[in-house]
Short mmCIF file of C-alpha atoms and ligand atoms in Angstrom, two decimals:
data_model
loop_
_atom_site.label_atom_id
_atom_site.label_comp_id
_atom_site.label_asym_id
_atom_site.label_seq_id
_atom_site.Cartn_x
_atom_site.Cartn_y
_atom_site.Cartn_z
CA MET A 4 -0.29 0.27 -0.12
CA ASN A 5 1.10 3.12 -1.00
CA ILE A 6 0.73 7.01 0.64
CA HIS A 7 1.35 10.51 -0.04
CA GLU A 8 4.32 12.52 0.29
CA TYR A 9 2.91 14.68 3.22
CA GLN A 10 1.61 11.07 5.41
CA ALA A 11 5.19 9.44 4.93
CA LYS A 12 6.61 12.70 5.94
CA ALA A 13 4.27 12.36 9.51
CA VAL A 14 5.87 9.06 10.33
CA LEU A 15 9.28 9.53 9.57
CA ARG A 16 8.61 12.78 12.56
CA ALA A 17 6.97 10.29 14.30
CA PHE A 18 10.41 9.43 14.79
CA SER A 19 12.18 11.96 15.24
CA ALA A 20 13.81 12.28 11.25
CA PRO A 21 14.09 15.64 9.97
CA VAL A 22 11.55 16.90 8.06
CA ALA A 23 10.00 20.45 7.38
CA ASN A 24 6.87 21.57 9.17
CA GLY A 25 3.32 21.87 6.83
CA PHE A 26 0.25 21.02 6.36
CA PRO A 27 -2.40 19.48 3.79
CA ALA A 28 -4.82 22.05 1.60
CA PHE A 29 -7.80 20.28 -0.41
CA THR A 30 -8.81 23.71 -1.21
CA PRO A 31 -7.02 27.34 -2.04
CA GLU A 32 -8.54 29.13 1.50
CA GLU A 33 -7.04 25.89 3.69
CA ALA A 34 -3.25 26.50 1.53
CA VAL A 35 -3.31 29.92 2.32
CA GLU A 36 -4.19 29.07 5.93
CA ALA A 37 -1.53 26.64 6.05
CA ALA A 38 0.58 29.10 4.37
CA LYS A 39 0.04 31.91 7.38
CA LYS A 40 0.22 29.32 10.05
CA LEU A 41 3.78 28.47 8.80
CA GLY A 42 4.29 32.57 8.39
CA GLY A 43 7.00 32.31 5.37
CA PRO A 44 8.69 33.87 4.07
CA LEU A 45 9.31 30.75 1.36
CA TRP A 46 6.40 28.54 0.82
CA VAL A 47 6.42 25.43 -1.34
CA VAL A 48 3.02 24.06 -3.16
CA LYS A 49 3.66 20.58 -3.12
CA THR A 50 0.97 18.40 -5.66
CA GLN A 51 0.34 14.84 -4.07
CA ILE A 52 -0.23 12.10 -5.66
CA HIS A 53 0.71 8.84 -5.96
CA ALA A 54 3.83 9.50 -8.46
CA GLY A 55 6.87 11.17 -8.37
CA GLY A 56 8.49 13.27 -10.57
CA ARG A 57 6.65 15.60 -9.59
CA GLY A 58 8.76 19.14 -10.27
CA LYS A 59 9.72 18.12 -13.52
CA GLY A 60 5.67 17.14 -14.48
CA LYS A 61 3.28 18.85 -16.76
CA PHE A 62 -0.29 19.38 -16.10
CA LYS A 63 -3.13 18.66 -18.76
CA GLU A 64 -4.58 21.94 -18.16
CA PRO A 65 -2.68 25.50 -20.00
CA GLU A 66 -4.87 27.37 -16.73
CA ALA A 67 -2.48 25.55 -14.59
CA GLY A 68 0.83 27.07 -16.21
CA ASP A 69 3.99 25.53 -16.44
CA LYS A 70 6.03 25.64 -13.22
CA GLY A 71 5.47 21.67 -13.34
CA GLY A 72 3.47 20.44 -9.95
CA VAL A 73 5.76 21.89 -7.17
CA ARG A 74 6.51 24.98 -6.63
CA LEU A 75 7.84 27.85 -4.52
CA ALA A 76 5.76 30.98 -4.01
CA ARG A 77 7.46 33.74 -2.15
CA SER A 78 3.68 34.96 -0.99
CA ILE A 79 0.88 33.94 0.17
CA GLU A 80 -0.93 35.52 -2.87
CA GLU A 81 1.60 33.03 -4.95
CA VAL A 82 -0.11 29.88 -2.67
CA GLU A 83 -3.47 31.08 -3.38
CA THR A 84 -3.04 31.83 -7.18
CA PHE A 85 -0.73 28.03 -7.67
CA ALA A 86 -3.24 25.99 -5.32
CA ARG A 87 -6.30 27.97 -7.29
CA GLN A 88 -4.12 26.96 -10.23
CA MET A 89 -3.59 22.90 -9.58
CA LEU A 90 -6.26 21.42 -7.76
CA GLY A 91 -8.56 19.73 -10.04
CA ALA A 92 -5.38 19.48 -12.68
CA THR A 93 -4.26 16.44 -14.38
CA LEU A 94 -0.74 16.03 -13.09
CA VAL A 95 1.46 14.35 -15.61
CA THR A 96 4.72 12.81 -15.13
CA VAL A 97 7.70 9.92 -15.89
CA GLN A 98 5.39 7.99 -13.37
CA THR A 99 2.15 8.28 -14.09
CA GLY A 100 1.72 7.27 -17.40
CA PRO A 101 0.20 9.16 -20.38
CA ALA A 102 -3.28 9.83 -18.72
CA GLY A 103 -1.95 11.70 -15.63
CA LYS A 104 -3.13 12.32 -11.99
CA GLN A 105 -5.22 14.90 -10.60
CA VAL A 106 -4.43 16.63 -8.18
CA HIS A 107 -7.14 16.31 -5.47
CA ARG A 108 -4.86 17.62 -1.88
CA LEU A 109 -1.83 19.92 -1.66
CA TYR A 110 1.09 19.81 0.67
CA ILE A 111 2.13 23.48 1.75
CA GLU A 112 5.39 23.83 3.01
CA ASP A 113 8.29 25.61 4.82
CA GLY A 114 10.57 26.45 2.13
CA ALA A 115 14.10 25.19 2.26
CA ASN A 116 17.68 26.41 1.52
CA ILE A 117 19.14 23.75 -0.10
CA ASP A 118 23.18 23.55 -0.25
CA LYS A 119 23.23 19.51 -1.39
CA GLU A 120 20.57 17.12 -1.99
CA PHE A 121 21.34 13.56 -2.20
CA TYR A 122 19.45 10.56 -2.62
CA LEU A 123 18.62 7.71 0.40
CA SER A 124 16.21 4.42 -0.49
CA ALA A 125 16.05 1.80 1.94
CA LEU A 126 14.03 -1.64 0.88
CA VAL A 127 13.57 -5.76 1.67
CA ASP A 128 16.53 -6.86 0.03
CA ARG A 129 15.01 -10.47 -1.54
CA VAL A 130 18.30 -11.87 -3.20
CA THR A 131 20.10 -11.05 1.08
CA SER A 132 17.08 -11.99 2.96
CA ARG A 133 17.90 -7.92 4.44
CA ILE A 134 16.50 -4.68 4.32
CA SER A 135 18.69 -3.11 2.65
CA PHE A 136 20.25 1.18 2.41
CA VAL A 137 21.03 3.01 -0.79
CA LEU A 138 22.70 6.07 -0.78
CA SER A 139 24.38 8.40 -3.09
CA THR A 140 25.28 11.85 -3.89
CA GLU A 141 22.82 11.78 -6.74
CA GLY A 142 20.00 12.92 -4.85
CA GLY A 143 17.30 14.99 -6.97
CA VAL A 144 17.63 13.38 -10.16
CA ASN A 145 16.02 10.07 -11.42
CA ILE A 146 18.04 7.90 -9.61
CA GLU A 147 17.94 5.20 -12.34
CA ASP A 148 20.09 7.28 -14.77
CA VAL A 149 22.45 7.78 -12.07
CA ALA A 150 22.55 4.26 -11.76
CA HIS A 151 22.59 3.55 -15.27
CA ASN A 152 25.55 6.04 -15.91
CA THR A 153 27.51 6.34 -12.87
CA PRO A 154 27.38 3.12 -10.97
CA GLU A 155 29.80 4.43 -8.92
CA LYS A 156 27.98 6.93 -7.40
CA ILE A 157 25.26 4.53 -5.77
CA HIS A 158 26.36 2.87 -2.61
CA SER A 159 24.49 0.52 -1.16
CA PHE A 160 24.93 -1.74 2.35
CA SER A 161 22.18 -3.78 3.81
CA VAL A 162 21.45 -4.78 7.80
CA ASP A 163 21.27 -8.09 9.47
CA PRO A 164 18.16 -8.67 11.13
CA ALA A 165 19.62 -10.45 14.41
CA THR A 166 21.91 -7.19 14.62
CA GLY A 167 19.24 -4.70 13.81
CA ILE A 168 21.24 -1.23 13.15
CA MET A 169 24.56 -0.51 14.23
CA PRO A 170 27.24 2.12 14.23
CA HIS A 171 28.80 0.70 11.19
CA HIS A 172 26.47 1.20 9.96
CA GLY A 173 25.84 4.87 10.06
CA ARG A 174 29.64 5.65 9.43
CA ALA A 175 29.37 3.46 6.07
CA ALA A 176 26.39 5.85 5.24
CA ALA A 177 28.41 8.81 6.39
CA LYS A 178 31.16 7.66 3.91
CA ALA A 179 29.14 7.17 1.55
CA LEU A 180 27.83 10.71 0.84
CA GLY A 181 31.27 11.98 2.27
CA LEU A 182 29.56 13.80 5.47
CA THR A 183 32.06 14.57 8.64
CA GLY A 184 32.12 15.58 11.59
CA GLU A 185 28.67 17.90 12.50
CA GLY A 186 26.87 15.12 8.85
CA ALA A 187 28.30 12.65 9.61
CA LYS A 188 26.61 12.81 13.44
CA GLN A 189 23.48 13.50 11.80
CA ILE A 190 23.19 11.37 9.14
CA GLU A 191 24.29 8.14 11.34
CA SER A 192 21.11 8.79 13.75
CA LEU A 193 19.32 9.42 11.30
CA VAL A 194 19.77 6.23 9.41
CA THR A 195 18.75 4.60 12.97
CA ARG A 196 15.70 6.19 12.99
CA LEU A 197 14.63 5.58 9.51
CA TYR A 198 15.54 1.37 10.05
CA THR A 199 13.29 1.46 13.61
CA ALA A 200 10.53 3.50 11.42
CA PHE A 201 11.10 0.45 8.25
CA VAL A 202 10.89 -1.83 10.74
CA ASN A 203 7.53 -1.09 12.56
CA LYS A 204 6.00 -0.01 10.60
CA ASP A 205 6.41 -2.66 8.38
CA MET A 206 7.65 -1.06 5.66
CA SER A 207 8.46 -2.28 1.79
CA MET A 208 9.95 0.67 0.84
CA LEU A 209 11.25 4.25 2.32
CA GLU A 210 12.81 6.91 -0.64
CA ILE A 211 14.28 10.07 0.26
CA ASN A 212 14.87 11.86 -2.49
CA PRO A 213 16.40 14.58 -2.48
CA LEU A 214 17.88 14.43 1.51
CA ILE A 215 19.00 17.42 1.79
CA VAL A 216 21.57 19.32 3.48
CA GLN A 217 20.77 22.89 4.57
CA SER A 218 22.41 26.02 3.92
CA ASN A 219 22.77 26.55 7.68
CA GLY A 220 24.24 22.29 7.50
CA GLN A 221 21.55 20.39 8.76
CA LEU A 222 20.27 17.07 6.72
CA ARG A 223 15.95 18.09 5.96
CA VAL A 224 14.28 15.15 4.15
CA LEU A 225 12.68 16.88 2.26
CA ASP A 226 10.71 14.27 -0.47
CA ALA A 227 9.23 11.31 1.46
CA LYS A 228 7.96 8.20 -0.89
CA VAL A 229 6.98 5.05 1.46
CA SER A 230 4.56 1.54 1.08
CA PHE A 231 3.74 -0.56 3.00
CA ASP A 232 3.85 -4.83 3.53
CA SER A 233 -0.37 -5.06 3.08
CA ASN A 234 0.18 -8.79 4.46
CA ALA A 235 1.37 -7.37 7.12
CA LEU A 236 -1.27 -4.36 7.66
CA TYR A 237 -3.49 -6.47 9.91
CA ARG A 238 -1.30 -4.80 12.99
CA HIS A 239 -0.72 -1.07 11.84
CA PRO A 240 -4.53 0.41 11.78
CA ASP A 241 -2.83 3.73 12.24
CA ILE A 242 -1.26 3.18 8.64
CA VAL A 243 -4.97 1.71 6.78
CA ALA A 244 -6.22 4.93 7.91
CA LEU A 245 -3.98 6.74 5.37
CA ARG A 246 -5.42 4.91 2.41
CA ASP A 247 -6.57 7.36 -0.70
CA GLU A 248 -8.95 5.14 -2.68
CA THR A 249 -9.29 7.99 -5.74
CA GLU A 250 -4.93 7.23 -6.23
CA GLU A 251 -5.70 3.27 -7.14
CA ASP A 252 -7.22 1.69 -9.50
CA ALA A 253 -11.28 1.02 -9.16
CA LYS A 254 -11.25 -2.89 -10.35
CA GLU A 255 -8.23 -3.90 -7.99
CA ILE A 256 -10.09 -2.20 -5.27
CA GLU A 257 -12.41 -4.16 -5.82
CA ALA A 258 -11.67 -6.74 -6.80
CA SER A 259 -9.64 -7.07 -2.53
CA LYS A 260 -12.88 -6.73 -1.55
CA HIS A 261 -14.34 -10.40 -2.70
CA ASP A 262 -10.72 -11.34 -1.56
CA LEU A 263 -9.44 -11.90 -5.75
CA ASN A 264 -5.61 -11.99 -6.43
CA TYR A 265 -6.09 -9.04 -9.65
CA ILE A 266 -4.28 -7.05 -11.78
CA THR A 267 -5.10 -4.33 -14.70
CA LEU A 268 -3.16 -5.10 -17.37
CA ASP A 269 -2.84 -2.50 -20.35
CA GLY A 270 -4.39 -5.52 -23.07
CA THR A 271 -8.00 -7.16 -24.00
CA ILE A 272 -7.66 -9.99 -23.23
CA GLY A 273 -9.64 -10.69 -19.77
CA CYS A 274 -8.54 -14.21 -17.53
CA MET A 275 -9.50 -15.77 -15.25
CA VAL A 276 -7.64 -18.57 -13.76
CA ASN A 277 -7.07 -20.03 -10.86
CA GLY A 278 -3.37 -20.06 -8.74
CA ALA A 279 -1.06 -18.08 -9.92
CA GLY A 280 1.16 -20.43 -12.13
CA LEU A 281 -1.78 -20.99 -14.40
CA ALA A 282 -2.62 -17.26 -14.40
CA MET A 283 0.88 -16.13 -15.60
CA ALA A 284 0.91 -19.19 -18.55
CA THR A 285 -2.01 -18.07 -19.93
CA MET A 286 -0.75 -14.61 -19.88
CA ASP A 287 2.15 -15.84 -21.39
CA ILE A 288 0.16 -17.57 -24.14
CA ILE A 289 -1.96 -15.52 -24.92
CA LYS A 290 1.22 -13.22 -25.89
CA LEU A 291 2.40 -15.38 -27.69
CA TYR A 292 -0.44 -15.73 -29.99
CA GLY A 293 -0.64 -12.19 -30.87
CA GLU A 294 -2.69 -10.36 -28.27
CA SER A 295 -1.98 -9.46 -24.93
CA PRO A 296 -3.91 -10.00 -21.59
CA ALA A 297 -5.98 -7.05 -20.12
CA ASN A 298 -5.61 -8.43 -16.68
CA PHE A 299 -4.25 -10.68 -14.00
CA LEU A 300 -6.72 -12.35 -11.81
CA ASP A 301 -6.53 -15.95 -9.63
CA VAL A 302 -9.51 -16.31 -8.01
CA GLY A 303 -7.54 -19.05 -6.29
CA GLY A 304 -7.82 -22.66 -4.27
CA GLY A 305 -11.50 -22.44 -2.48
CA ALA A 306 -13.63 -19.82 -4.68
CA THR A 307 -17.18 -19.85 -4.10
CA LYS A 308 -19.53 -19.17 -6.75
CA GLU A 309 -19.93 -15.39 -5.27
CA LYS A 310 -16.23 -15.23 -6.02
CA VAL A 311 -16.61 -16.48 -9.71
CA THR A 312 -19.45 -13.43 -10.25
CA ALA A 313 -17.83 -11.13 -8.64
CA ALA A 314 -14.66 -12.20 -10.31
CA PHE A 315 -16.25 -12.14 -13.72
CA LYS A 316 -18.25 -9.12 -14.00
CA ILE A 317 -14.53 -7.10 -13.00
CA LEU A 318 -13.89 -8.43 -15.62
CA THR A 319 -16.89 -7.31 -18.10
CA ALA A 320 -17.05 -3.81 -16.88
CA ASP A 321 -13.71 -3.02 -17.91
CA SER A 322 -14.33 -1.41 -21.47
CA ASN A 323 -10.68 -2.83 -22.31
CA VAL A 324 -11.46 -5.55 -23.00
CA LYS A 325 -12.59 -7.45 -25.95
CA GLY A 326 -13.16 -11.76 -25.02
CA ILE A 327 -13.05 -13.05 -21.75
CA LEU A 328 -10.96 -16.11 -21.55
CA ILE A 329 -11.62 -18.77 -18.46
CA ASN A 330 -8.81 -21.06 -17.77
CA ILE A 331 -9.75 -23.39 -14.83
CA PHE A 332 -7.86 -26.26 -13.77
CA GLY A 333 -10.19 -28.21 -11.36
CA GLY A 334 -8.79 -29.58 -8.49
CA ILE A 335 -9.66 -28.05 -4.63
CA MET A 336 -11.96 -25.74 -6.82
CA ARG A 337 -14.70 -28.00 -8.81
CA CYS A 338 -15.12 -26.96 -13.13
CA ASP A 339 -19.53 -27.33 -11.80
CA VAL A 340 -18.87 -24.37 -9.33
CA ILE A 341 -17.15 -22.12 -11.63
CA ALA A 342 -19.53 -23.17 -14.24
CA GLU A 343 -22.15 -22.44 -11.98
CA GLY A 344 -20.97 -18.37 -11.31
CA VAL A 345 -20.18 -18.22 -14.78
CA ILE A 346 -23.87 -19.55 -16.25
CA ALA A 347 -24.61 -16.88 -12.47
CA ALA A 348 -22.65 -13.46 -13.68
CA VAL A 349 -23.73 -13.98 -17.78
CA LYS A 350 -27.10 -13.81 -16.65
CA ASP A 351 -26.70 -10.75 -13.91
CA VAL A 352 -24.76 -9.12 -16.65
CA GLY A 353 -24.99 -9.86 -19.85
CA LEU A 354 -21.99 -11.10 -22.20
CA LYS A 355 -21.02 -8.31 -24.37
CA VAL A 356 -17.70 -9.90 -26.14
CA PRO A 357 -16.85 -13.68 -26.77
CA LEU A 358 -15.97 -15.40 -24.04
CA VAL A 359 -13.82 -18.76 -24.18
CA VAL A 360 -13.90 -21.40 -21.37
CA ARG A 361 -11.43 -24.18 -20.92
CA LEU A 362 -12.46 -26.20 -17.81
CA GLU A 363 -10.02 -29.13 -16.89
CA GLY A 364 -10.32 -31.74 -13.47
CA THR A 365 -12.43 -31.61 -11.15
CA ASN A 366 -15.99 -32.64 -12.16
CA VAL A 367 -15.13 -31.39 -15.62
CA ASP A 368 -17.41 -33.70 -17.05
CA LEU A 369 -20.70 -31.63 -14.70
CA GLY A 370 -19.34 -28.11 -15.54
CA LYS A 371 -19.48 -28.18 -19.20
CA LYS A 372 -22.58 -29.90 -19.14
CA TYR A 373 -24.07 -26.75 -16.32
CA ILE A 374 -22.20 -24.63 -19.92
CA ARG A 375 -24.07 -26.49 -22.59
CA GLU A 376 -27.38 -26.21 -21.22
CA SER A 377 -27.56 -22.75 -19.90
CA GLY A 378 -27.84 -21.77 -23.96
CA LEU A 379 -25.31 -19.23 -23.47
CA ASN A 380 -22.59 -17.89 -26.39
CA VAL A 381 -19.76 -19.86 -24.98
CA ILE A 382 -16.99 -21.38 -27.11
CA SER A 383 -15.27 -24.20 -25.34
CA ALA A 384 -11.72 -25.27 -25.45
CA ASP A 385 -9.85 -28.68 -24.78
CA ASP A 386 -6.25 -27.42 -23.99
CA LEU A 387 -4.37 -24.06 -23.26
CA ASP A 388 -2.93 -23.60 -26.38
CA ASP A 389 -6.55 -24.10 -27.89
CA ALA A 390 -8.30 -22.44 -25.59
CA ALA A 391 -5.70 -18.93 -26.78
CA GLN A 392 -6.55 -19.40 -30.27
CA LYS A 393 -10.21 -19.16 -30.35
CA ILE A 394 -10.37 -16.40 -27.56
CA VAL A 395 -7.46 -14.77 -29.87
CA ASN A 396 -9.49 -15.29 -33.14
CA ALA A 397 -12.35 -14.51 -31.45
CA VAL A 398 -10.75 -10.40 -30.55
CA ARG A 399 -10.18 -10.36 -34.25
CA ALA A 400 -12.74 -10.92 -35.63
CA ALA A 401 -14.95 -9.04 -33.39
CA ALA A 402 -12.41 -5.84 -33.84
P1 ADP B 506 9.28 14.60 -6.98
O1 ADP B 506 10.09 14.22 -6.23
O2 ADP B 506 8.33 14.44 -6.95
O3 ADP B 506 9.95 15.91 -8.24
P2 ADP B 506 10.29 15.95 -4.69
O4 ADP B 506 9.47 16.82 -3.82
O5 ADP B 506 11.30 15.15 -4.53
O6 ADP B 506 9.36 15.86 -6.28
O7 ADP B 506 10.40 17.64 -5.53
C1 ADP B 506 11.65 17.87 -6.46
C2 ADP B 506 11.95 19.00 -5.95
O8 ADP B 506 11.44 20.60 -5.63
C3 ADP B 506 13.05 18.99 -5.07
O9 ADP B 506 14.59 18.45 -5.74
C4 ADP B 506 13.75 20.10 -4.93
O10 ADP B 506 14.76 20.90 -4.67
C5 ADP B 506 12.96 21.08 -4.70
N1 ADP B 506 11.83 21.23 -3.54
C6 ADP B 506 10.72 20.18 -3.07
N2 ADP B 506 10.51 20.24 -1.68
C7 ADP B 506 11.28 21.30 -1.37
C8 ADP B 506 11.10 22.55 -0.09
N3 ADP B 506 10.50 22.35 0.77
N4 ADP B 506 11.14 23.15 -0.04
C9 ADP B 506 12.76 23.69 -0.98
N5 ADP B 506 12.52 23.20 -2.16
C10 ADP B 506 11.84 22.06 -2.46
MG1 MG B 507 11.38 13.82 -5.36
#
């Protein structure tokens, strides 16, 4: 689960990380109120969307101006002007895709005098099974470019969970960023605080780009992006409360309510499959025959008729879906249950696109019989190859 920058900063502030003062604003009036409370003389008006690259982003609406999604303001009037321009406008950044994201919230923050911009992130590293820190003196810019062009400028170390964070990690961080004396002390205590926050809150990723040295020598977290491990959210109701569903895919939210593993993709063939491995194989074979999947959907081993119905409704409600392929191997899951779910869903929501069903395994004959006798316009298939070719041909014929 992802949260907004201002929420991430509040989480980090609770662990005593140095962040600036600021307030979220949902309206221009709230932005002015926030600016007054902060007092100035320099403010930053920051769009809050679940995507980075805001500073260099562009608004779709010309009225929103061409100064990007992070703007320095030197008066309260300017804060208000920016807030009016940005709220409701659609910001396109390298991370939003061409559709962009509509801005519903702003963060009004004290402006900082920046001396240096560093990069710092922490993540769960699957290779070492540890939390790793990544640091670079080249902050504020696209870190992927730094890694590609000047890999020697990227430093990393991992923390053994048995010992936790140690003074030598802090020294490694200071060395990576070329900090000595007071600066070294600050980074040493910062990595300790960040590690503690990371572990306590079950984060999966924490990225501070940039971490700055201000002209007074103090370190400050200037941007913050945090993701949490969804499997651990049950023990963090305070984090769950920060969820902003307007930033998430509506179909994925609906799927999560039915406990379905669903991810939206950009192809045209909707897939309903049981088991993640079979779902991956189904997506691959659709690609092999020249089309692309519209989603990943694993209905799970013990799906009920209701779950299958819900899944089918999500697929048919998606206007990108030009055809549906149901590929079920009945093990624990019985083919007749799947058939009943599909029939119930089609009766309920109708079927406007071709549907290919491939059933195999437990109660397959009964499942096929139900579908045959339902009178529905379903193309049945015998194996994976056959099914993929049939749905690709059907979608192409309908186009
Ligand atoms: P993004 O990564 O989405 O572009 P950032 O929060 O990193 O957004 O902001 C982009 C740039 O704007 C930063 O690299 C920094 O130069 C500037 N900036 C952001 N916040 C402040 C602030 N509080 N004071 C001064 N400059 C800021
Ligand atoms: Mg940034």
